[in-house]
């Protein structure tokens, strides 16, 4: 999906609307994996309406035509980006095209919801953030998991003090495929995990490293391990692989009071709270004659609780929230700054990966951004 | 279990035996977690006999007395090490005591089977290897997993070419406790994983790094991630934690033909062979207008096969093999050299851990060692 | 969905078509649970087209209107049944209405695909079969599981002799809800299981009994156990419940060579072949002094194999097959006779249930029907 | 293990003891599956001491000799039953010998703990109960599951009102083997389930039926389904099979407030409380035009809670309790009356099984028995 603008002069911003200001008219670029879901949700939600969609694949276009005869289709993203009956554009294309398409959309006065990661460099993120700010447009990124009811429940459990101080958060995202051709597994999969880490750990990252290897194609790591140190002393770790026999989607948070686990593969008990913990106790049993026994470990292995997690579809919540931001001025939960934070960490992680796993400091950034 | 020899002169090597040279008379130092199992197996196996046992805990001694009234008990390891009716000593004590006790036993002419890791430094390993060599004694380390029928089946599957070239091997060993007081989780848990990596990947390690953190007690990491690069290009990774709500014991081997998984928590299907794989294919579809699409990923997602794994108890095989080495001159599968290789990697990993995850080169060592 | 014909004279059969005889124009009655899926598949399949849909619920109608603007909607089934641009009707309503709606559709010259069970009595089934025969129309029942790739694979494994002689087939279909208001759990859930039993056991049922109880509402059993004896000596058993905390969807076939299990809840290994079996062997060890030991049981506990099951959606195969029958004269795999066989067994089972579980003989019926 | 008394005159009751009346001297008949566990526990518990053991198998005798050199062994049960230093006999032999051995032991003045089922007929149970009563001896049966901490927790949850009124209790006990040669799967496996049903459902059984089939050997059913109606309206159901690929050990209790499940195969979450339920609600929505819609089903699908179940070994609790009864006059939880209740139901179930599943009334019996 290369974007080649049809005109050199910028088209006017979207058509002024006197009629129905409560409907967000959407354009969809990319009808691959997520695209059809966005199309369905646009039809199902009350405040959204899909008016145009494009993809380079004729099959993808046919799919839209068959299911949604009223939607204009095209193989050219310009037809979506420049359409003056489109208020907002969903960019759901391969990662390497996100920046160009999002920028063009913003420049044509469209709000943007772009799949993760927002761009390939923090510089590109900054440009997009600036463009959105200048034009007063919403820029949002598809960090879907922060709209996942299970992850939200975890954040509440942490906020309520159920977990105590967060010691570490470990995520696993493995399975066989889908395998991308334009980015490695780190850039493809880890944005989800980083958005989760940032959502659950209320602290700034200070250092990171990544290891991994490219087995199938030179330069494109299939497996990666990511380690992040936070200012608070908490540790984050992510394991991503698209070359693994087991499909695992798990987030483990260990606190000093309890442990919680989110398992997205589990059909019923998606969030589990383990009333478990451990601590050392100094002992005065010096008579045992060995100095290694001055400490005794105490284990608390208690009940397990699986609170009912609502079955809400995260993508639906995400799109509804985006519409709310565009139509009613709500503040995006996954804004350009969050997107930049994830991309910044990916940049550092990639540098570390290229340097054989060398740990790298992270530039300090205000949390609020 | 501090060892303070009762005599300054070395006692004579074990009593010459005209009577029953086909029974290995065992002394057991440490009746904590594994000790009682060794005691039971010594009673069950045909060629072994437990004659003496010691532990600093009176409860542990009572346990032996109740179950095996014929076994001499003591709180002093010297009573085992210096007994002249003991042919071989099993060292099943906290890690920090392994070196001293094993060395004393070798110096008193006893064969030694020591729990993993054999020692805290490669220097100590070298001393023990030298002591055993000098005295013509067997020195073996409790790398139990290489006697596990599931792990052995994996090695056979690899040797038979079922897996193809081994791309990576990933192990997870997590759960809540037991928590040691003399070593961190890396030294406590990872020796198993490293012995498995070395057993399954037929190549020399060239670099390693480790990350982790000490949450419960300063200086004792509860969670660690280990990364090892092998000469062959294969990657090894291990995740160990004794502060995790889920008990996981899993070894995943990804080859370029198939993937195999060993899951020790699974009661029935302990080894699974996944007829799965992926590859890239160059495409000539240049008409698609985007250079990121020159490659297409192909996924093969086929049958899964769980061969019947014999239910043999690994510790029993290990002890029977040790007896075979001591009595009949069999070559130890887990000898001093294997023990050293594991300790060497742990040393490097610890250095990396202390340096914030800095990748470290490994000294080249002949595989055969 | 009470059917009250709008005219007393029968409308003419569906409009003769010169144009596109390769498209089956569908009418859908009932847009509850399965209805929306039929609507989606009608849009996705090449040979089908949904032209009209009805439901008593306005919400259901809205759903169709939003997603498929081109489909006529109505609250009156007559608008579907009597439409002359409808070739075939899908009856996807509560069980108690199946007979009336299907009969009306057949009488208006429409092919019928009716959800299971086809009717509440064998007499009604006979009427529907006769009506379809008279008019030369296709009458098919929604025994979806015989289009499930996992169940089909089981049948092939049996046909190939992998399983040996089928000794018994046991099905479990439990969970919490959905709870029907017009039929009990036996009539709601067991049709699936009975269609599976008949599909996998190639023999006539000769006797049946059912036990169960109505806990929530008098006269509507929430839990039932069904037992069927087959002529071949094979046994069938089904456990259904809509008042159970665990969602289970499992079919176990035990043969005298191997055992196979279909587990529809399992995301990956849906079919498993267990190379397991047992047999008795006469022993001559009479010296043991006890006559109960003349026989010795031998257990064979071998490998487990999970063949890759295609991810095909059963409902899609079912609808495509129905279209093939209507358009090209293919013979329905789930025809009126299969539907009758299931209803006949349900009738007998209900009689048994009402008689406290009394075993009841079944009328002999040629298998071919 | 046929019992042929060595003397015709009854030996005197066990030796009077002035010395250590706080130790129960045990004799063990049968060292097959459970026997070795009883021997181990007798050694581990404070109040018990194994003095004699017998088995017809020389291997079994060797096992006892090796592990417990101080215990007298024999191939003749008389050596245990008639020994005057034995206070109590554990009968751990094939079912068909339970009655003869237990009676002989009682007649020789020994307390008896007999594996389940106590006998093959209620008449035999009555004789044993009378013999024990006459001699003032303890007669206890190995209903191990009522000493299982998970099952005890379920009973407490029911007693505390957590579950509400118990609607039904369903047990599954399947797997491949062990296969008995003297009784069928019903008599071998269902005693456990019946003891659980009686323990959890506080009501008298009024009717029962059983279906099943003998596939491997004529007359010995490998698979059976049992249905029990209780006076309270509760339903009990048990599925047992020793010819099934899946090992399942599950007890499901559905109450009108909550549902609880005990899963003995699950390593951690053995008991789960499901805050789930369903009910019908009369609706007044008569305008919907269909009489089947006067009721609406309401589903409550809430949290799941897995209370920590202590890891206590049930057999240990059972043996300690037996010792407490023999030594200190505690009232046996699993006495002759409980044993008789289980055997009585098995008798009725067998009659039903032989009659093709005919439901059979049960003789009324006071619960207290």
Short mmCIF file of N, CA and C in Angstrom, two decimals, chain A residues 1-2 56-57 94 96-97 167-168 170 172 176-177 179-182 209 211-213 215-217 220 222-223 225 227 229 233-235 237 239 241-246 248 250 252 254 259 261 274 276-280 288-290 292-293 295-297 299-301 355-359, chain B residues 1-2 56-57 94 96-97 167-168 170 172 176-177 179-182 209 211-213 215-217 220 222-223 225 227 229 233-235 237 239 241-246 248 250 252 254 259 261 274 276-280 288-290 292-293 295-297 299-301 355-359:
data_model
loop_
_atom_site.label_atom_id
_atom_site.label_comp_id
_atom_site.label_asym_id
_atom_site.label_seq_id
_atom_site.Cartn_x
_atom_site.Cartn_y
_atom_site.Cartn_z
N UNK A 1 0.85 -1.20 0.00
CA UNK A 1 0.00 0.00 0.00
C UNK A 1 0.89 1.25 0.00
N UNK A 2 1.43 1.54 -1.11
CA UNK A 2 2.23 2.76 -1.21
C UNK A 2 1.28 3.92 -1.48
N UNK A 56 -4.78 -3.42 -1.67
CA UNK A 56 -4.15 -3.74 -2.96
C UNK A 56 -4.64 -5.08 -3.49
N UNK A 57 -5.23 -5.88 -2.61
CA UNK A 57 -5.68 -7.20 -3.05
C UNK A 57 -7.12 -7.15 -3.53
N UNK A 94 0.36 -3.23 6.53
CA UNK A 94 1.66 -3.63 7.08
C UNK A 94 2.37 -2.46 7.75
N UNK A 96 5.28 -1.17 7.85
CA UNK A 96 6.19 -0.25 7.16
C UNK A 96 5.46 0.89 6.46
N UNK A 97 4.15 0.78 6.31
CA UNK A 97 3.40 1.82 5.61
C UNK A 97 2.65 2.75 6.56
N UNK A 167 6.27 -6.27 41.38
CA UNK A 167 7.68 -6.63 41.29
C UNK A 167 8.08 -6.86 39.84
N UNK A 168 7.31 -7.70 39.16
CA UNK A 168 7.62 -7.85 37.74
C UNK A 168 6.40 -8.26 36.95
N UNK A 170 5.59 -10.25 33.28
CA UNK A 170 6.19 -11.08 32.23
C UNK A 170 5.11 -11.45 31.22
N UNK A 172 4.15 -13.50 27.51
CA UNK A 172 4.54 -14.49 26.49
C UNK A 172 3.54 -14.38 25.34
N UNK A 176 2.69 -20.33 16.08
CA UNK A 176 3.22 -20.50 14.72
C UNK A 176 2.53 -19.51 13.81
N UNK A 177 3.26 -18.49 13.39
CA UNK A 177 2.74 -17.49 12.48
C UNK A 177 1.70 -16.62 13.15
N UNK A 179 3.45 -14.85 9.96
CA UNK A 179 4.81 -14.35 9.78
C UNK A 179 4.78 -13.15 8.84
N UNK A 180 5.34 -12.07 9.30
CA UNK A 180 5.34 -10.84 8.49
C UNK A 180 6.53 -10.83 7.55
N UNK A 181 6.44 -10.00 6.55
CA UNK A 181 7.56 -9.90 5.62
C UNK A 181 8.25 -8.55 5.69
N UNK A 182 7.64 -7.60 6.39
CA UNK A 182 8.27 -6.27 6.41
C UNK A 182 8.89 -5.92 7.76
N UNK A 209 17.04 -4.35 27.09
CA UNK A 209 17.88 -5.13 26.19
C UNK A 209 17.01 -6.16 25.51
N UNK A 211 17.30 -9.92 23.11
CA UNK A 211 18.05 -10.96 22.41
C UNK A 211 17.09 -11.64 21.45
N UNK A 212 17.63 -12.43 20.55
CA UNK A 212 16.76 -13.11 19.61
C UNK A 212 17.55 -13.59 18.43
N UNK A 213 16.88 -14.16 17.50
CA UNK A 213 17.59 -14.64 16.33
C UNK A 213 16.67 -14.74 15.13
N UNK A 215 15.93 -16.94 12.12
CA UNK A 215 16.19 -18.28 11.61
C UNK A 215 15.71 -18.47 10.18
N UNK A 216 14.56 -17.89 9.88
CA UNK A 216 13.97 -18.14 8.57
C UNK A 216 14.52 -17.22 7.49
N UNK A 217 14.79 -15.97 7.86
CA UNK A 217 15.24 -15.01 6.86
C UNK A 217 16.17 -14.01 7.53
N UNK A 220 15.44 -10.73 9.90
CA UNK A 220 14.09 -10.67 10.44
C UNK A 220 13.95 -11.67 11.58
N UNK A 222 12.81 -14.08 14.27
CA UNK A 222 11.57 -14.84 14.47
C UNK A 222 11.25 -14.97 15.95
N UNK A 223 12.27 -14.88 16.78
CA UNK A 223 12.13 -15.10 18.21
C UNK A 223 12.87 -13.97 18.91
N UNK A 225 13.53 -12.00 22.96
CA UNK A 225 13.30 -11.84 24.39
C UNK A 225 13.66 -10.41 24.74
N UNK A 227 13.87 -7.37 27.73
CA UNK A 227 13.98 -7.11 29.18
C UNK A 227 13.95 -5.61 29.39
N UNK A 229 13.99 -2.54 32.45
CA UNK A 229 14.06 -2.11 33.85
C UNK A 229 13.28 -0.81 34.01
N UNK A 233 12.01 0.06 40.08
CA UNK A 233 12.64 -1.19 40.47
C UNK A 233 11.91 -2.39 39.87
N UNK A 234 10.75 -2.15 39.31
CA UNK A 234 10.03 -3.25 38.67
C UNK A 234 10.76 -3.70 37.41
N UNK A 235 10.52 -4.96 37.06
CA UNK A 235 11.15 -5.52 35.86
C UNK A 235 10.05 -5.92 34.89
N UNK A 237 9.42 -8.15 31.23
CA UNK A 237 10.05 -9.09 30.31
C UNK A 237 9.00 -9.57 29.33
N UNK A 239 8.45 -12.27 25.90
CA UNK A 239 8.96 -13.32 25.02
C UNK A 239 8.02 -13.38 23.83
N UNK A 241 7.51 -14.84 19.76
CA UNK A 241 7.99 -15.78 18.74
C UNK A 241 6.86 -16.11 17.79
N UNK A 242 7.15 -16.11 16.51
CA UNK A 242 6.16 -16.62 15.57
C UNK A 242 6.61 -17.96 15.00
N UNK A 243 7.57 -18.56 15.70
CA UNK A 243 8.10 -19.85 15.27
C UNK A 243 8.14 -20.75 16.50
N UNK A 244 6.96 -21.07 16.99
CA UNK A 244 6.86 -21.84 18.24
C UNK A 244 5.62 -22.71 18.12
N UNK A 245 5.70 -23.97 18.56
CA UNK A 245 4.53 -24.85 18.35
C UNK A 245 3.33 -24.50 19.22
N UNK A 246 3.55 -23.86 20.35
CA UNK A 246 2.46 -23.57 21.27
C UNK A 246 1.94 -22.16 21.15
N UNK A 248 0.66 -19.29 22.97
CA UNK A 248 0.57 -18.79 24.34
C UNK A 248 0.32 -17.29 24.28
N UNK A 250 0.01 -14.88 27.41
CA UNK A 250 -0.09 -14.83 28.85
C UNK A 250 0.65 -13.63 29.43
N UNK A 252 1.80 -12.27 33.18
CA UNK A 252 1.92 -12.60 34.60
C UNK A 252 2.43 -11.38 35.35
N UNK A 254 3.60 -10.27 39.10
CA UNK A 254 3.93 -10.72 40.44
C UNK A 254 4.08 -9.49 41.34
N UNK A 259 -0.35 -12.50 43.15
CA UNK A 259 0.08 -12.64 41.78
C UNK A 259 -1.16 -12.74 40.91
N UNK A 261 -2.63 -13.38 36.78
CA UNK A 261 -2.28 -13.88 35.45
C UNK A 261 -3.45 -13.64 34.51
N UNK A 274 -3.92 -15.14 42.29
CA UNK A 274 -3.33 -16.16 43.15
C UNK A 274 -2.97 -15.50 44.48
N UNK A 276 -0.86 -15.81 46.61
CA UNK A 276 0.41 -16.47 46.84
C UNK A 276 1.51 -15.45 46.99
N UNK A 277 2.50 -15.83 47.73
CA UNK A 277 3.62 -14.94 47.90
C UNK A 277 4.72 -15.64 48.66
N UNK A 278 5.82 -14.94 48.80
CA UNK A 278 6.95 -15.51 49.52
C UNK A 278 7.71 -14.39 50.16
N UNK A 279 8.42 -14.73 51.20
CA UNK A 279 9.28 -13.74 51.83
C UNK A 279 10.38 -14.47 52.58
N UNK A 280 11.43 -13.73 52.89
CA UNK A 280 12.49 -14.29 53.71
C UNK A 280 12.29 -13.78 55.13
N UNK A 288 22.89 -23.88 64.02
CA UNK A 288 22.94 -24.85 62.94
C UNK A 288 24.31 -24.90 62.30
N UNK A 289 25.14 -23.94 62.69
CA UNK A 289 26.54 -24.06 62.31
C UNK A 289 26.88 -23.67 60.88
N UNK A 290 25.94 -23.14 60.16
CA UNK A 290 26.24 -22.78 58.77
C UNK A 290 25.65 -21.41 58.50
N UNK A 292 24.76 -19.97 55.91
CA UNK A 292 23.78 -19.81 54.84
C UNK A 292 22.36 -19.99 55.36
N UNK A 293 22.22 -20.30 56.62
CA UNK A 293 20.88 -20.59 57.13
C UNK A 293 20.35 -19.48 58.02
N UNK A 295 18.74 -17.08 56.96
CA UNK A 295 17.46 -16.68 56.39
C UNK A 295 16.61 -17.91 56.13
N UNK A 296 15.34 -17.72 56.32
CA UNK A 296 14.41 -18.82 56.08
C UNK A 296 13.36 -18.27 55.12
N UNK A 297 13.02 -19.05 54.11
CA UNK A 297 12.02 -18.59 53.15
C UNK A 297 10.64 -19.04 53.58
N UNK A 299 6.70 -19.39 52.37
CA UNK A 299 5.85 -19.43 51.18
C UNK A 299 4.39 -19.32 51.63
N UNK A 300 3.63 -18.50 50.97
CA UNK A 300 2.19 -18.46 51.22
C UNK A 300 1.48 -18.94 49.97
N UNK A 301 0.80 -20.06 50.08
CA UNK A 301 0.18 -20.68 48.91
C UNK A 301 -1.30 -20.82 49.19
N UNK A 355 23.28 -5.43 18.75
CA UNK A 355 24.55 -5.44 19.48
C UNK A 355 24.67 -6.69 20.35
N UNK A 356 24.00 -7.75 19.96
CA UNK A 356 24.14 -9.02 20.67
C UNK A 356 23.52 -9.04 22.05
N UNK A 357 22.59 -8.14 22.32
CA UNK A 357 21.91 -8.16 23.61
C UNK A 357 22.44 -7.13 24.59
N UNK A 358 23.27 -6.24 24.11
CA UNK A 358 23.85 -5.21 24.99
C UNK A 358 22.73 -4.42 25.67
N UNK A 359 22.81 -4.26 27.01
CA UNK A 359 21.79 -3.44 27.67
C UNK A 359 21.95 -1.97 27.30
N UNK B 1 25.73 -27.91 56.68
CA UNK B 1 26.57 -29.12 56.71
C UNK B 1 28.02 -28.72 56.47
N UNK B 2 28.61 -28.16 57.49
CA UNK B 2 30.02 -27.82 57.36
C UNK B 2 30.83 -29.08 57.63
N UNK B 56 22.03 -32.31 59.32
CA UNK B 56 22.10 -31.48 60.52
C UNK B 56 20.76 -31.44 61.23
N UNK B 57 19.69 -31.81 60.54
CA UNK B 57 18.37 -31.75 61.15
C UNK B 57 18.04 -33.08 61.83
N UNK B 94 22.76 -28.34 50.53
CA UNK B 94 22.73 -27.04 49.85
C UNK B 94 23.97 -26.83 48.98
N UNK B 96 26.06 -24.54 48.37
CA UNK B 96 27.31 -23.93 48.84
C UNK B 96 28.25 -24.91 49.52
N UNK B 97 27.74 -26.09 49.86
CA UNK B 97 28.58 -27.08 50.54
C UNK B 97 29.08 -28.18 49.61
N UNK B 167 17.14 -25.16 15.64
CA UNK B 167 17.25 -23.71 15.57
C UNK B 167 17.35 -23.12 16.98
N UNK B 168 16.42 -23.49 17.81
CA UNK B 168 16.55 -23.02 19.19
C UNK B 168 15.89 -23.95 20.17
N UNK B 170 14.25 -23.71 24.09
CA UNK B 170 13.80 -22.78 25.12
C UNK B 170 13.24 -23.57 26.30
N UNK B 172 11.51 -23.44 30.29
CA UNK B 172 10.85 -22.65 31.34
C UNK B 172 10.78 -23.51 32.59
N UNK B 176 6.18 -21.47 42.42
CA UNK B 176 6.37 -20.79 43.69
C UNK B 176 7.21 -21.68 44.60
N UNK B 177 8.46 -21.27 44.81
CA UNK B 177 9.36 -22.00 45.69
C UNK B 177 9.74 -23.35 45.10
N UNK B 179 12.39 -21.96 47.83
CA UNK B 179 13.31 -20.83 47.76
C UNK B 179 14.54 -21.16 48.59
N UNK B 180 15.68 -21.05 47.96
CA UNK B 180 16.94 -21.37 48.65
C UNK B 180 17.46 -20.16 49.41
N UNK B 181 18.33 -20.42 50.31
CA UNK B 181 18.88 -19.30 51.08
C UNK B 181 20.37 -19.12 50.79
N UNK B 182 20.98 -20.07 50.09
CA UNK B 182 22.42 -19.92 49.84
C UNK B 182 22.76 -19.59 48.40
N UNK B 209 24.24 -14.29 28.10
CA UNK B 209 23.88 -13.17 28.94
C UNK B 209 22.74 -13.58 29.84
N UNK B 211 19.62 -11.83 32.52
CA UNK B 211 18.97 -10.72 33.20
C UNK B 211 18.16 -11.31 34.34
N UNK B 212 17.71 -10.47 35.22
CA UNK B 212 16.93 -10.97 36.34
C UNK B 212 16.90 -9.95 37.43
N UNK B 213 16.27 -10.32 38.53
CA UNK B 213 16.19 -9.37 39.61
C UNK B 213 15.96 -10.08 40.93
N UNK B 215 14.06 -9.75 44.22
CA UNK B 215 12.96 -9.02 44.81
C UNK B 215 12.83 -9.28 46.30
N UNK B 216 13.04 -10.52 46.71
CA UNK B 216 12.79 -10.88 48.10
C UNK B 216 13.97 -10.55 49.00
N UNK B 217 15.19 -10.78 48.49
CA UNK B 217 16.36 -10.54 49.33
C UNK B 217 17.49 -10.06 48.45
N UNK B 220 20.04 -12.05 45.88
CA UNK B 220 19.59 -13.39 45.52
C UNK B 220 18.46 -13.28 44.50
N UNK B 222 15.47 -13.85 42.23
CA UNK B 222 14.35 -14.78 42.26
C UNK B 222 13.92 -15.17 40.87
N UNK B 223 14.23 -14.32 39.91
CA UNK B 223 13.79 -14.52 38.54
C UNK B 223 14.99 -14.26 37.64
N UNK B 225 16.49 -14.67 33.37
CA UNK B 225 16.38 -15.08 31.98
C UNK B 225 17.79 -15.25 31.45
N UNK B 227 20.33 -16.34 28.16
CA UNK B 227 20.41 -16.46 26.71
C UNK B 227 21.78 -17.01 26.36
N UNK B 229 24.27 -18.28 23.05
CA UNK B 229 24.51 -18.48 21.63
C UNK B 229 25.46 -19.66 21.44
N UNK B 233 25.05 -21.70 15.55
CA UNK B 233 24.02 -20.74 15.20
C UNK B 233 22.74 -20.97 16.00
N UNK B 234 22.68 -22.10 16.69
CA UNK B 234 21.51 -22.36 17.51
C UNK B 234 21.48 -21.41 18.70
N UNK B 235 20.30 -21.16 19.20
CA UNK B 235 20.11 -20.29 20.34
C UNK B 235 19.52 -21.10 21.49
N UNK B 237 17.72 -20.61 25.40
CA UNK B 237 17.14 -19.62 26.31
C UNK B 237 16.49 -20.36 27.46
N UNK B 239 14.24 -19.64 31.18
CA UNK B 239 13.54 -18.74 32.08
C UNK B 239 13.33 -19.49 33.38
N UNK B 241 12.35 -19.11 37.63
CA UNK B 241 11.76 -18.24 38.65
C UNK B 241 11.22 -19.11 39.77
N UNK B 242 11.49 -18.70 40.99
CA UNK B 242 10.82 -19.39 42.10
C UNK B 242 9.78 -18.47 42.73
N UNK B 243 9.43 -17.44 41.97
CA UNK B 243 8.44 -16.47 42.44
C UNK B 243 7.44 -16.26 41.30
N UNK B 244 6.70 -17.30 41.00
CA UNK B 244 5.79 -17.26 39.87
C UNK B 244 4.59 -18.13 40.24
N UNK B 245 3.37 -17.68 39.91
CA UNK B 245 2.21 -18.46 40.36
C UNK B 245 2.05 -19.80 39.64
N UNK B 246 2.57 -19.91 38.43
CA UNK B 246 2.37 -21.12 37.63
C UNK B 246 3.55 -22.05 37.70
N UNK B 248 5.59 -24.39 35.78
CA UNK B 248 5.84 -24.78 34.39
C UNK B 248 7.18 -25.49 34.35
N UNK B 250 8.93 -26.86 31.08
CA UNK B 250 8.75 -27.12 29.65
C UNK B 250 10.03 -26.88 28.89
N UNK B 252 11.17 -26.59 24.90
CA UNK B 252 10.71 -26.51 23.52
C UNK B 252 11.91 -26.51 22.59
N UNK B 254 12.84 -26.13 18.63
CA UNK B 254 12.34 -25.80 17.31
C UNK B 254 13.42 -26.16 16.29
N UNK B 259 8.98 -29.48 15.38
CA UNK B 259 9.16 -28.90 16.70
C UNK B 259 8.78 -29.96 17.72
N UNK B 261 8.26 -30.73 22.05
CA UNK B 261 8.08 -30.12 23.36
C UNK B 261 8.05 -31.21 24.42
N UNK B 274 5.48 -31.91 16.96
CA UNK B 274 4.60 -31.10 16.13
C UNK B 274 5.14 -31.10 14.70
N UNK B 276 5.24 -29.22 12.36
CA UNK B 276 4.98 -27.83 12.02
C UNK B 276 6.27 -27.14 11.62
N UNK B 277 6.12 -26.16 10.80
CA UNK B 277 7.29 -25.41 10.40
C UNK B 277 6.87 -24.21 9.57
N UNK B 278 7.86 -23.42 9.22
CA UNK B 278 7.58 -22.24 8.41
C UNK B 278 8.79 -21.94 7.55
N UNK B 279 8.55 -21.27 6.47
CA UNK B 279 9.66 -20.85 5.63
C UNK B 279 9.22 -19.64 4.82
N UNK B 280 10.21 -18.94 4.30
CA UNK B 280 9.91 -17.82 3.40
C UNK B 280 10.13 -18.30 1.98
N UNK B 288 2.70 -5.85 -7.25
CA UNK B 288 1.93 -5.39 -6.12
C UNK B 288 2.40 -4.01 -5.66
N UNK B 289 3.48 -3.59 -6.21
CA UNK B 289 3.85 -2.19 -6.01
C UNK B 289 4.50 -1.87 -4.68
N UNK B 290 4.78 -2.85 -3.88
CA UNK B 290 5.40 -2.54 -2.60
C UNK B 290 6.55 -3.51 -2.39
N UNK B 292 8.02 -4.55 0.13
CA UNK B 292 8.04 -5.43 1.29
C UNK B 292 7.36 -6.76 1.00
N UNK B 293 6.86 -6.94 -0.17
CA UNK B 293 6.11 -8.15 -0.45
C UNK B 293 6.86 -9.10 -1.38
N UNK B 295 8.76 -11.31 -0.36
CA UNK B 295 8.81 -12.59 0.33
C UNK B 295 7.43 -12.98 0.83
N UNK B 296 7.19 -14.25 0.78
CA UNK B 296 5.91 -14.76 1.26
C UNK B 296 6.22 -15.84 2.29
N UNK B 297 5.53 -15.81 3.42
CA UNK B 297 5.80 -16.81 4.45
C UNK B 297 4.87 -18.01 4.25
N UNK B 299 3.47 -21.47 5.99
CA UNK B 299 3.32 -22.15 7.29
C UNK B 299 2.91 -23.60 7.04
N UNK B 300 3.55 -24.53 7.71
CA UNK B 300 3.10 -25.93 7.65
C UNK B 300 2.60 -26.31 9.04
N UNK B 301 1.31 -26.59 9.13
CA UNK B 301 0.69 -26.85 10.43
C UNK B 301 0.04 -28.24 10.38
N UNK B 355 26.33 -7.28 35.58
CA UNK B 355 26.61 -6.16 34.69
C UNK B 355 25.36 -5.72 33.95
N UNK B 356 24.21 -5.98 34.52
CA UNK B 356 22.96 -5.49 33.94
C UNK B 356 22.55 -6.18 32.66
N UNK B 357 23.08 -7.39 32.42
CA UNK B 357 22.67 -8.15 31.24
C UNK B 357 23.66 -8.07 30.11
N UNK B 358 24.84 -7.53 30.39
CA UNK B 358 25.87 -7.42 29.35
C UNK B 358 26.17 -8.80 28.74
N UNK B 359 26.16 -8.90 27.40
CA UNK B 359 26.51 -10.19 26.80
C UNK B 359 28.00 -10.49 27.02
#
